[in-house]
Coordinates of C-alpha atoms and ligand atoms in Angstrom, one line a residue:
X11 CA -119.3 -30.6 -11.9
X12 CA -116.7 -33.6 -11.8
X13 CA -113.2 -32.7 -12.3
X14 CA -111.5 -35.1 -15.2
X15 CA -108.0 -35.7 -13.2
X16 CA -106.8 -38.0 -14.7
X17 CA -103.4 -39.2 -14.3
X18 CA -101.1 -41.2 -11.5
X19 CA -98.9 -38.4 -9.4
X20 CA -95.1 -39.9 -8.6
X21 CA -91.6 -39.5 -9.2
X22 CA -89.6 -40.2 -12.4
X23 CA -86.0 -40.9 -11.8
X24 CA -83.7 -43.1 -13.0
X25 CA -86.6 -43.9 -15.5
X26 CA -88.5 -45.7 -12.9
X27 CA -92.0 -43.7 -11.5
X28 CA -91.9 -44.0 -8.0
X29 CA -95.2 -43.8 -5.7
X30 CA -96.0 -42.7 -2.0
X31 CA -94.3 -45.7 -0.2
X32 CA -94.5 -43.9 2.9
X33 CA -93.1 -40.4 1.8
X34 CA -94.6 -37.4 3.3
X35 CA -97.5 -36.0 1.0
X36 CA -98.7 -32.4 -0.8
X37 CA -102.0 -32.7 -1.4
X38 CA -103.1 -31.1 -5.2
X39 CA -106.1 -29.0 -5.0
X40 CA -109.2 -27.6 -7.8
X41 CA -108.5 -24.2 -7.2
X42 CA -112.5 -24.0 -8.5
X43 CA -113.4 -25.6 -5.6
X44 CA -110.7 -25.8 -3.2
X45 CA -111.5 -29.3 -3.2
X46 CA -108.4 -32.0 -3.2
X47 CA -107.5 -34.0 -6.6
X48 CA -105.0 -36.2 -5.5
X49 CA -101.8 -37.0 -3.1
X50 CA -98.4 -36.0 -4.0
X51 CA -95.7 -38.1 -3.1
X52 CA -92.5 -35.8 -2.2
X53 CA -88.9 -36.9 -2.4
X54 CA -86.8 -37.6 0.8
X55 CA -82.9 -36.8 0.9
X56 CA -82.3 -40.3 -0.8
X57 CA -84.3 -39.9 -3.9
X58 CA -82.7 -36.4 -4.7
X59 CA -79.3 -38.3 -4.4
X60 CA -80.1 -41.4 -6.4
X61 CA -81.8 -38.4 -9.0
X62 CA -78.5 -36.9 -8.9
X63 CA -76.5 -40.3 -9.8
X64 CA -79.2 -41.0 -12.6
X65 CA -78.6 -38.1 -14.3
X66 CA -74.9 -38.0 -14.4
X67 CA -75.3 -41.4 -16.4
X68 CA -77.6 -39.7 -18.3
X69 CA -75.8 -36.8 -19.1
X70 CA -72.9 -39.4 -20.0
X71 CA -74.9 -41.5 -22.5
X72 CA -77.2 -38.8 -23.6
X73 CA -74.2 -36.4 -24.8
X74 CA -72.8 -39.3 -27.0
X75 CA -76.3 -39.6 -28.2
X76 CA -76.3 -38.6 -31.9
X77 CA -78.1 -35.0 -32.7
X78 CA -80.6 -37.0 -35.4
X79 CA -82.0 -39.6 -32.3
X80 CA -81.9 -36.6 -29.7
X81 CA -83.6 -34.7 -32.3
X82 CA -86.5 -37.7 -33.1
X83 CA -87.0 -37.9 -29.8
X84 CA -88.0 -34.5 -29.1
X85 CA -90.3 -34.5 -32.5
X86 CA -92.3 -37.7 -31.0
X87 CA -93.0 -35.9 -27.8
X88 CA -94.3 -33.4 -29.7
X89 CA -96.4 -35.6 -31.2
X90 CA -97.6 -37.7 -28.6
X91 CA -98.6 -34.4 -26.5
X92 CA -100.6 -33.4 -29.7
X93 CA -102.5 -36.5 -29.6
X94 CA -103.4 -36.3 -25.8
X95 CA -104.2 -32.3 -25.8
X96 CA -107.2 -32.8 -24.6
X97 CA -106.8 -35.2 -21.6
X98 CA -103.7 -33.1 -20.8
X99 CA -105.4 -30.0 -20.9
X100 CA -107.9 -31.1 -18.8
X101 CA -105.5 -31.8 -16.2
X102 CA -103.8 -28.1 -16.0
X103 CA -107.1 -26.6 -15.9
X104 CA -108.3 -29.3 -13.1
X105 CA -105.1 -28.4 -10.6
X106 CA -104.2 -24.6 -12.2
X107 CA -107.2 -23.0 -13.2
X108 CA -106.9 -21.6 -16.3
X109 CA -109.8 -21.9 -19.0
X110 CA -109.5 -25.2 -21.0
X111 CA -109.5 -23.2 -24.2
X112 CA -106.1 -21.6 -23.0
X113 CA -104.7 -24.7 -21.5
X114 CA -105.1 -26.0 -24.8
X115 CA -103.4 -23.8 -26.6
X116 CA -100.6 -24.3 -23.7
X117 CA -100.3 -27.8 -25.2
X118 CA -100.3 -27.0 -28.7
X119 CA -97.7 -24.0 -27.9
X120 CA -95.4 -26.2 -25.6
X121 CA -95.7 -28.9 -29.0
X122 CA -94.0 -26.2 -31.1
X123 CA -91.5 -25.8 -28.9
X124 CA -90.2 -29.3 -28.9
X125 CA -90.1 -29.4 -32.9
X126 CA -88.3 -26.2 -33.1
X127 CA -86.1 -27.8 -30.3
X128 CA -85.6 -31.2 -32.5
X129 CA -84.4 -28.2 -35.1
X130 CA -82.2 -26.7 -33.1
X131 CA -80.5 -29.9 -32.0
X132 CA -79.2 -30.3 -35.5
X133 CA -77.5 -26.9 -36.2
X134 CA -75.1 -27.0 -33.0
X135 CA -72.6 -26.0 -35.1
X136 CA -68.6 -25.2 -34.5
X137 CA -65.9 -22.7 -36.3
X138 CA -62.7 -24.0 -38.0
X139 CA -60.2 -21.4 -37.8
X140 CA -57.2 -21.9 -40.4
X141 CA -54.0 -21.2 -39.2
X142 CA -50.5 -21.0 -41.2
X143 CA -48.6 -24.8 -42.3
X144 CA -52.0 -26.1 -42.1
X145 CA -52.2 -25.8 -38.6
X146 CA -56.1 -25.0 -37.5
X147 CA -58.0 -24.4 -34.2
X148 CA -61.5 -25.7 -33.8
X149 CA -63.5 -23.5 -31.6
X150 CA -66.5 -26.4 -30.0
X151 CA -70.0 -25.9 -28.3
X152 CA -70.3 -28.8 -25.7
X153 CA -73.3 -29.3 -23.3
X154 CA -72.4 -28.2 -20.2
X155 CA -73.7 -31.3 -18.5
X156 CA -76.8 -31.5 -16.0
X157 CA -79.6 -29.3 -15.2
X158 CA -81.2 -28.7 -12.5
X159 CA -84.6 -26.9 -13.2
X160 CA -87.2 -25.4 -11.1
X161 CA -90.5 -23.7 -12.3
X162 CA -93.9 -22.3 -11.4
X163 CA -97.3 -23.0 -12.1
X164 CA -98.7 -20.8 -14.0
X165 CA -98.2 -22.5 -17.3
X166 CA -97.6 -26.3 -16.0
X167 CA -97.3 -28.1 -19.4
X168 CA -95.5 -24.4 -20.8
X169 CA -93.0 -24.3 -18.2
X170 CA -91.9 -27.9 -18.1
X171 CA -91.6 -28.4 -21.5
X172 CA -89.6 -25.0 -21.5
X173 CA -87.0 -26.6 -19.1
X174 CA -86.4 -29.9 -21.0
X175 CA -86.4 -28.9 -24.6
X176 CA -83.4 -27.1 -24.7
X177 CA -81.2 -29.1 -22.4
X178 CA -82.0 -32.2 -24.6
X179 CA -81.0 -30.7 -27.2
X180 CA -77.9 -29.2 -26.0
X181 CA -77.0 -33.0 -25.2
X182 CA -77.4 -32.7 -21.7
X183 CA -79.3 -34.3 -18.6
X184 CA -82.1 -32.7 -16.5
X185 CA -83.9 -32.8 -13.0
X186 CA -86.8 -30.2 -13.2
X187 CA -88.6 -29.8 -9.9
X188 CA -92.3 -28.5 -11.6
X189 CA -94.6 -26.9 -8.7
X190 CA -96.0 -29.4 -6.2
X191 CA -99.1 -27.3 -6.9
X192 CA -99.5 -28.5 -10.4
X193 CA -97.9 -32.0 -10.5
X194 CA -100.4 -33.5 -12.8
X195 CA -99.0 -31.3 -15.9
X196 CA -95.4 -32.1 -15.3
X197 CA -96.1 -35.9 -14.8
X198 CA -98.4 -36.0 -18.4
X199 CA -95.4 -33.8 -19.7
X200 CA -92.3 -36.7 -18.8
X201 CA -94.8 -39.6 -19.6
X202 CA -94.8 -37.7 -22.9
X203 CA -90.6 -38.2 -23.1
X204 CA -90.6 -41.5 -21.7
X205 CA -93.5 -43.1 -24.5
X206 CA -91.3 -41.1 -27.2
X207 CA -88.3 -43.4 -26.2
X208 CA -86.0 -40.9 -24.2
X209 CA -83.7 -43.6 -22.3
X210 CA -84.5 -43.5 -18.1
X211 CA -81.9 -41.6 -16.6
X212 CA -81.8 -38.4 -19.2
X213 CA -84.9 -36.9 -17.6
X214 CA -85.5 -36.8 -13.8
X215 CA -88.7 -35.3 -12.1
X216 CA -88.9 -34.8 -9.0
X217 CA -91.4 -33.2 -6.2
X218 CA -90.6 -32.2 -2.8
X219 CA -89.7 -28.9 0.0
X220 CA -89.0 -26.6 -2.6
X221 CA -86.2 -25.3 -0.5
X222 CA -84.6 -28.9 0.2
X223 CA -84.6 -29.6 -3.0
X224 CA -83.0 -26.8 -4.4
X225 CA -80.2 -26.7 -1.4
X226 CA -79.5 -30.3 -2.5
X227 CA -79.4 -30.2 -6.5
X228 CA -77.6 -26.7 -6.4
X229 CA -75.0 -27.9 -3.7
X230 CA -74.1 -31.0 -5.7
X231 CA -70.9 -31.0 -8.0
X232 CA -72.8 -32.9 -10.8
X233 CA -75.3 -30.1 -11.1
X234 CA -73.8 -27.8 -13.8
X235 CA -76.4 -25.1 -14.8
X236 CA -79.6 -24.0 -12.9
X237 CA -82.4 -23.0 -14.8
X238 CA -85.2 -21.3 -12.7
X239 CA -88.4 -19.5 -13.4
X240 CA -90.6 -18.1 -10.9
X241 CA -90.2 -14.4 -8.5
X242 CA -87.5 -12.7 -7.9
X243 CA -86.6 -13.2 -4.2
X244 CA -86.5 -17.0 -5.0
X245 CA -84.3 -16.2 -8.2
X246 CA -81.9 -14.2 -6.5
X247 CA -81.8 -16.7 -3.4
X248 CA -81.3 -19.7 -5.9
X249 CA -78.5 -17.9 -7.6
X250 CA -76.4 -17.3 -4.4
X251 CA -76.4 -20.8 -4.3
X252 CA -75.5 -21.9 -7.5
X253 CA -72.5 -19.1 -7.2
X254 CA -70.6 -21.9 -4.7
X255 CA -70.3 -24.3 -7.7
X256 CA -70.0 -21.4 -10.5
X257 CA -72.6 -23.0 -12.7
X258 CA -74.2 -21.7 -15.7
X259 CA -77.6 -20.2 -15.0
X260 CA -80.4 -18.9 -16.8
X261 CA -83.3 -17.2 -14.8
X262 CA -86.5 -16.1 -15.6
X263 CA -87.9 -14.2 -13.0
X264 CA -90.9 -11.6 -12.5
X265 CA -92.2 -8.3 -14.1
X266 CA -94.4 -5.7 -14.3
X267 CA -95.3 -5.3 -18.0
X268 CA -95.5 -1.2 -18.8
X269 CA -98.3 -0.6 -21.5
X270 CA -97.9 2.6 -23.1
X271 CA -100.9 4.1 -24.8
X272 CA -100.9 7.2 -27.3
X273 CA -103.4 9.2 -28.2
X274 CA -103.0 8.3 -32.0
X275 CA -103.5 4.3 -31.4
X276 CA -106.5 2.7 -32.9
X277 CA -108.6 3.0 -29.2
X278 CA -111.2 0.2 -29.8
X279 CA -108.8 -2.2 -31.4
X280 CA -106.1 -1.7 -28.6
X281 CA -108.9 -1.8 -25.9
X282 CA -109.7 -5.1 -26.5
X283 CA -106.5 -6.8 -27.2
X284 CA -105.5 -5.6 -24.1
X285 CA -108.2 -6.7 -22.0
X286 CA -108.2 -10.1 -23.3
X287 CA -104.5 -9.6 -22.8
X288 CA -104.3 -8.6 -19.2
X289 CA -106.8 -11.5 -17.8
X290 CA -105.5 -14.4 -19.9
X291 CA -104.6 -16.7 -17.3
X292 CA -106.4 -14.6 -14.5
X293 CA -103.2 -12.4 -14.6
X294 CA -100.9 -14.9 -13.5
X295 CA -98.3 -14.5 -16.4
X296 CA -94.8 -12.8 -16.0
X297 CA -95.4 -11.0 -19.0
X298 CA -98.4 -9.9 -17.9
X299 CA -99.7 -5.8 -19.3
X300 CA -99.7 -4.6 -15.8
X301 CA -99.2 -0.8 -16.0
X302 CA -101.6 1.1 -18.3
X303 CA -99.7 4.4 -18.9
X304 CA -102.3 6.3 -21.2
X305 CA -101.7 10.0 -23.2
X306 CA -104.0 12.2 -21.3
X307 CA -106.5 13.3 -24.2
X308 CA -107.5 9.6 -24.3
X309 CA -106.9 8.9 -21.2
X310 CA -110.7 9.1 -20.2
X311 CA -112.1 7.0 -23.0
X312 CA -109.4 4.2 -22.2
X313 CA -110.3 4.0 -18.8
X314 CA -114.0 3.9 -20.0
X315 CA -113.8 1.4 -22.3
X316 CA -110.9 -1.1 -20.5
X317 CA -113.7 -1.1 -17.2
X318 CA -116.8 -1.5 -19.5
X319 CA -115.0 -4.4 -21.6
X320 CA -113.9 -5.9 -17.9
X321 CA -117.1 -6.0 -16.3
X322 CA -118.3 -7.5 -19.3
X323 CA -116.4 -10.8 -18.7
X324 CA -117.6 -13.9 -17.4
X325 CA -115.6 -15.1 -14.3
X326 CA -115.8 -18.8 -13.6
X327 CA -114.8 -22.8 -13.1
X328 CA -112.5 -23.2 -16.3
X329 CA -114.1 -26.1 -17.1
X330 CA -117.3 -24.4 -18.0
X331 CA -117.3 -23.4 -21.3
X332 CA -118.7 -20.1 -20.8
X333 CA -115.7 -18.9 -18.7
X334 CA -113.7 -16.4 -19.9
X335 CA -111.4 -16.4 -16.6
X336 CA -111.0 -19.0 -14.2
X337 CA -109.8 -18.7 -10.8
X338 CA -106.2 -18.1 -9.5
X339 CA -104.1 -21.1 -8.9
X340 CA -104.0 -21.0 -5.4
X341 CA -105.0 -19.6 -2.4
X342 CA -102.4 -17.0 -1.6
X343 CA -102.9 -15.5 -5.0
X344 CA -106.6 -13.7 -3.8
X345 CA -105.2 -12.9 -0.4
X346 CA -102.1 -10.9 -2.2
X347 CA -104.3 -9.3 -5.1
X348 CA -106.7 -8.2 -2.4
X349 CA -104.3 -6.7 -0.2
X350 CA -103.1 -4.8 -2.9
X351 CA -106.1 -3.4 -4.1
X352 CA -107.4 -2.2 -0.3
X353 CA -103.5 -0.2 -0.6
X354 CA -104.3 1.3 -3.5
X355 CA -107.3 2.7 -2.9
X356 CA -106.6 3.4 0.6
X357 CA -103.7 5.3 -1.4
X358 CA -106.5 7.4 -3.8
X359 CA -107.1 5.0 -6.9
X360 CA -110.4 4.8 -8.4
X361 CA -111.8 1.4 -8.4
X362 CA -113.5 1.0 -11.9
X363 CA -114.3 -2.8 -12.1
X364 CA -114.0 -5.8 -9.7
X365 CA -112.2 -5.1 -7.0
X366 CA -113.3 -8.5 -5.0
X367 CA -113.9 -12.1 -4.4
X368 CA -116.0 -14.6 -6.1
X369 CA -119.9 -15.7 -5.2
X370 CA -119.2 -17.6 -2.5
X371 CA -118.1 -21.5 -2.7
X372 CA -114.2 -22.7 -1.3
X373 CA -112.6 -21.2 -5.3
X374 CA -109.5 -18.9 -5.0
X375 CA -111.5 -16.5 -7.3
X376 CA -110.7 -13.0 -8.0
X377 CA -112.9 -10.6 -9.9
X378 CA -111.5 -9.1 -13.1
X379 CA -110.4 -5.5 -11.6
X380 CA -109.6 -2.4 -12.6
X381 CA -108.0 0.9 -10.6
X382 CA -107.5 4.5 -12.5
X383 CA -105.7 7.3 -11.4
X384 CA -103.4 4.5 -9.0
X385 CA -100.5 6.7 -6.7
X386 CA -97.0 5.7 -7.7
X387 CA -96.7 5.2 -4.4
X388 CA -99.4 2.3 -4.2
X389 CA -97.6 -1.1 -3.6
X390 CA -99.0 -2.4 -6.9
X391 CA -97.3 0.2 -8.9
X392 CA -94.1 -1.4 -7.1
X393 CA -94.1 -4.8 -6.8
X394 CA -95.4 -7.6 -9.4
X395 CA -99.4 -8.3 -8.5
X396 CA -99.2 -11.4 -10.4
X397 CA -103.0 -11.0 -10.7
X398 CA -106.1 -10.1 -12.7
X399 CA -105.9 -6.2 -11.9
X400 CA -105.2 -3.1 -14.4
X401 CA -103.6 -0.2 -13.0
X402 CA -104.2 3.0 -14.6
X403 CA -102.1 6.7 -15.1
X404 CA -102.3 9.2 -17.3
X405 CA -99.0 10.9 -19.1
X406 CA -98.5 13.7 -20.9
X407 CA -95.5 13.6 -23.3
X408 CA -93.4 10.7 -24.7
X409 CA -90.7 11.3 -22.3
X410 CA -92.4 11.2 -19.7
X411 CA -93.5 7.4 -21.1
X412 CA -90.3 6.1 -21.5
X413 CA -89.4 7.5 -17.8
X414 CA -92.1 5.9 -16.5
X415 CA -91.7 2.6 -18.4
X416 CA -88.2 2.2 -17.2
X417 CA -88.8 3.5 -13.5
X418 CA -89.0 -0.2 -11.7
X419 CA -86.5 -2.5 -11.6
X420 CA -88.4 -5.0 -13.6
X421 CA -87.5 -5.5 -17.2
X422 CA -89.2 -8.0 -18.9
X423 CA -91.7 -7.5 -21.2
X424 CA -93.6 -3.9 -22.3
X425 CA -96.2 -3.0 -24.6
X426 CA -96.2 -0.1 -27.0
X427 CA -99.8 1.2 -29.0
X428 CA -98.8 3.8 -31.8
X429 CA -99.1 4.5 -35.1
X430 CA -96.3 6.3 -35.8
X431 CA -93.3 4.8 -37.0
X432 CA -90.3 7.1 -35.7
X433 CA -92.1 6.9 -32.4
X434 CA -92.4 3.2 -32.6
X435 CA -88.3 2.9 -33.4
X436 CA -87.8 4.9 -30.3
X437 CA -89.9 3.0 -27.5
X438 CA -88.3 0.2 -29.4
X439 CA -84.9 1.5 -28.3
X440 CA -85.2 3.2 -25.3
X441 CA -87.6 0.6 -23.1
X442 CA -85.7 -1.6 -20.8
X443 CA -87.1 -4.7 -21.5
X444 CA -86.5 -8.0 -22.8
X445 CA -89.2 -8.3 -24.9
X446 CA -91.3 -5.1 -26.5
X447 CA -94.2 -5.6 -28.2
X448 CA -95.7 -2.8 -30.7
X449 CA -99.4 -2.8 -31.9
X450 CA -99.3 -6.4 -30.4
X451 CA -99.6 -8.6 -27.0
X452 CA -97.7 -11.5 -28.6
X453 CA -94.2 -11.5 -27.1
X454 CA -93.5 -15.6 -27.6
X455 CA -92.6 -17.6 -30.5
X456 CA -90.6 -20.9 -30.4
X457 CA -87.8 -18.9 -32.4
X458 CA -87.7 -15.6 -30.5
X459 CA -85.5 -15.2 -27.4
X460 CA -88.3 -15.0 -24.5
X461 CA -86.1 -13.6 -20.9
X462 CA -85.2 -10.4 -19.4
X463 CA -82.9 -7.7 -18.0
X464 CA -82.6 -6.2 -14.7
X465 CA -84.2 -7.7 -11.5
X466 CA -86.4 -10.1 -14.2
X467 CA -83.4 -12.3 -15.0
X468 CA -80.7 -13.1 -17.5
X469 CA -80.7 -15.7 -19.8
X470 CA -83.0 -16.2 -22.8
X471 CA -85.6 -19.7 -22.8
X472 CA -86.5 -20.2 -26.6
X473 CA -84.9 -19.9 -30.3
X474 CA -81.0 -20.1 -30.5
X475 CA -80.0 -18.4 -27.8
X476 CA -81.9 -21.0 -25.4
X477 CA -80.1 -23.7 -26.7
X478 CA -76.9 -21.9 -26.8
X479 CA -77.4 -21.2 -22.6
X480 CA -77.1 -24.9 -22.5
X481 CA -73.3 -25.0 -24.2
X482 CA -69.8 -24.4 -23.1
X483 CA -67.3 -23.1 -25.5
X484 CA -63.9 -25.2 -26.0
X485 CA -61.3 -24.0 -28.2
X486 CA -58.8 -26.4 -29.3
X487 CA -55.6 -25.4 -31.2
X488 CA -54.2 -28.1 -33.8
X489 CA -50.5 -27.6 -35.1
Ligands
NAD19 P1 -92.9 -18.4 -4.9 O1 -91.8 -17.5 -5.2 O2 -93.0 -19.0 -3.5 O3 -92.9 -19.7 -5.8 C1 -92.8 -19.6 -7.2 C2 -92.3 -21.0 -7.7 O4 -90.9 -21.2 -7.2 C3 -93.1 -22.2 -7.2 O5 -93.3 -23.1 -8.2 C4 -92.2 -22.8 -6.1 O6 -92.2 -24.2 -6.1 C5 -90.8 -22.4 -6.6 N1 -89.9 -22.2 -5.4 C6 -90.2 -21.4 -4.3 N2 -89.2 -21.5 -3.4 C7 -88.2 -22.2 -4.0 C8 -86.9 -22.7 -3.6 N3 -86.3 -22.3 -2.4 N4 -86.2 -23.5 -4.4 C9 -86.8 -23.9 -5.6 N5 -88.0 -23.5 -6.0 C10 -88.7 -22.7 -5.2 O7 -94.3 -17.6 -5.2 P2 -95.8 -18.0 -5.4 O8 -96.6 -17.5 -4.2 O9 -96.0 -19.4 -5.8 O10 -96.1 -17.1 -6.6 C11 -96.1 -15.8 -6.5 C12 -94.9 -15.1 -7.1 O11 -94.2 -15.9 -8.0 C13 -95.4 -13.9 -7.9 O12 -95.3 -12.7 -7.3 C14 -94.6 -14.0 -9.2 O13 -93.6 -13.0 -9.1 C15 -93.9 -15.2 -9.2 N6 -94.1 -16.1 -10.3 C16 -93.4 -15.8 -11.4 C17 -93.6 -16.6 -12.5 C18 -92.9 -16.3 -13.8 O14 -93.4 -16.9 -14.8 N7 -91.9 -15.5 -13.9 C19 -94.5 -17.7 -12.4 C20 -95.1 -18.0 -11.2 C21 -94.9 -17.2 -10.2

């Protein structure tokens, strides 16, 4: 089947979109077919600097820019990624993988984050602090100037959109370096800002060697907050870097989801949220459920029922209608999940379900999977699989849930099923994580803090807070 890719791959900076012209190339595949979709131009050493100038005019104009135009702004992009959601969506699922009915709903969600941003731009609201004689001190939240932004591709519209919402609405500038591997999302995405009217140098977007890049933006003076998403070795490398400036950063790194499952959930209802849950996006979400931590007198049933529903789905290109999970974005993905799963049950885990490759063809495909009884010592149990594979335990009493929930140090998101209501307060409590979800697998809204604690980051994307991580406070005292 022909792959609808349809879009022009370049640079944006300085409000210009800049082609190959001789720069080296990455080369954007269909991870369907492993077959090419277009060439990447990347940036040289010069582009990142004239970038870097662009957007400290930018930051300049943009943070005189009245909250009502910054706000308007952000409301037509909305807008005008509503009204190409289709040919957009296309796109991810062409260079990503995803199933077009979920990179659709990426659009639609990444929409609602721009109006709630155009909100949010509004109410950046100060304190006036009355002093005796008439004296007062105004306490002031100012942008805190340009952004350099890096994010993955799992959700390539998501992500982007993620990055740039709040910093525009702070009042400040951005460069977001989106993956090279999914380019043609990111492009859409900024074409989106330019046609709304966002003036040239605000918004840079830039592709290149990740770790040039980074080294560059981060070392520069003008670069005053980084904003990363992605795994946790990059996150904590990127943040020893921007320590030599002392910017402000916000980063939203990896996890491995705990689900905890008591015996007096509703089994068939939380059975297939959860499976629906855990391949959404063949795995490859940070909040992925990734643990299955089940009480032991259901445990047998739930590990029954999660392999029956899972061999049930229908693996495929995501363009095809009838898939329910397409493949994984890229080749190292397979290679990693596989690895993984040959450890574990080289380690004693029960394969249940998948547990292999696709039919053939040049796809990075990876069969829905499940593994019961998996060793704590596995290496999935330990590190993020960023993959479409359930791991199973059983537990015995609550404590030993929270234990378990709170034995990596990941804390991002966890998953609680229960139906009673002191029970539910204390997982609530107790979890480490910066998002707990009860009776539920919807952990993002454009008005919640979404982010983490521990070794998954600091910093919250989304709702107040993600504006606020874009703000300096300045107190000025009046006599
Ligand atoms: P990776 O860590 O090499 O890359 C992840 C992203 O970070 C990519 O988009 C890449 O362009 C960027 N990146 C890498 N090195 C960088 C650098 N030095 N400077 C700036 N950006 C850099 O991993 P990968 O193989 O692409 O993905 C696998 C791992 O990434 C998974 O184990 C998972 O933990 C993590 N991941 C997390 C998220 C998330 O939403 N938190 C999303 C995607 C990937």
């Amino acid at each position: 089947m022909a792959t609808p890719y349809d879009t022009t791959l370049g640079l944006y900076i300085g409000g210009r979109w800049i082609s190959g012209e001789g720069r080296d190339t990455h080369v954007v595949l269909n991870p369907a077919t492993g077959a090419p979709l277009a060439e990447l131009p990347l940036a040289t050493a010069a582009d990142l600097d004239e970038a870097l100038a662009a957007t400290e005019r930018g930051f300049a104009a943009w943070r005189a820019t009245a909250p009502e135009v910054r706000a308007a702004i952000l409301q037509k992009t909305a807008v005008l990624l509503r009204e190409r959601m289709d040919r957009i969506a296309r796109i991810a699922t062409a260079e990503q993988g995803k199933i077009l009915a979920e990179a659709k709903g990426e659009v639609a969600f990444a929409a609602a984050l721009l109006d709630f941003h155009a909100g949010e731009a509004l109410r950046i609201y100060g304190r006036v602090l009355p002093r005796s004689g008439g004296a007062r001190s105004l306490v002031l939240h100012q942008p805190v100037g340009p952004v350099a932004a890096f994010c993955a591709w799992n959700f390539p519209v998501m992500n982007v959109v993620r990055k740039i919402a709040p910093a525009l609405a702070a009042g400040c500038s951005i460069i977001i370096k989106p993956s090279e591997e999914t380019a043609g999302s990111a492009v859409e995405v900024l074409r989106c800002f330019q046609d709304a009217g966002l003036p040239g140098d605000v918004a840079q977007c830039v592709f290149g060697v990740p770790d040039m890049v980074s080294r560059q933006l981060l070392a520069s003076p003008a670069t005053r907050k980084l904003s990363f998403t992605g795994s946790v070795p990059v996150g904590k490398h990127l943040m020893k870097l921007a320590a030599d400036t002392m910017m402000k950063t916000t980063m939203e790194l990896g996890g491995h989801g705990p689900v905890l499952v008591f015996d007096d959930c509703d089994l068939d209802k939380t059975l297939d949220l959860l499976v629906a849950h855990k391949f959404r996006n063949a795995g490859q979400v940070c909040i992925a459920p990734t643990r299955f931590h089940v009480q032991e007198g259901i445990y047998d049933a739930f590990a029954a029922g999660f392999a029956t529903r899972t061999q049930a789905l229908a693996m495929g290109d995501g363009m095809d209608a009838g898939s329910q999970m397409g493949p994984m974005a890229n080749p190292r993905r397979p290679e990693a999940i596989a690895a993984m799963v040959d450890d574990a049950v080289g380690a004693g885990a029960r394969l249940l379900a998948g547990g292999a490759g696709g039919d053939g063809g040049n796809g990075f495909f990876y069969r829905p999977t499940v593994l019961a009884d998996v060793p704590l010592t596995a290496r999935a149990m330990n590190d993020e699989p960023f993959g479409p594979v359930a791991l199973l335990r059983p537990f015995a009493t609550l404590d030993d849930a929270i234990e378990q929930a709170n034995r990596l140090p990941y804390g991002l998101a966890a998953y609680c099923f229960t139906e009673n209501g002191r029970r539910q307060n204390l997982l609530g409590d107790a979890i480490d994580a910066g998002m707990v979800a009860i009776n539920s697998v919807r952990l993002s809204y454009p008005d919640s803090p979404f982010g983490g604690m521990k070794d998954s980051g600091h910093g919250s994307e989304d709702g107040p807070e993600g504006v606020q991580a874009h703000l300096v406070t300045k107190t000025v005292h009046m006599s």
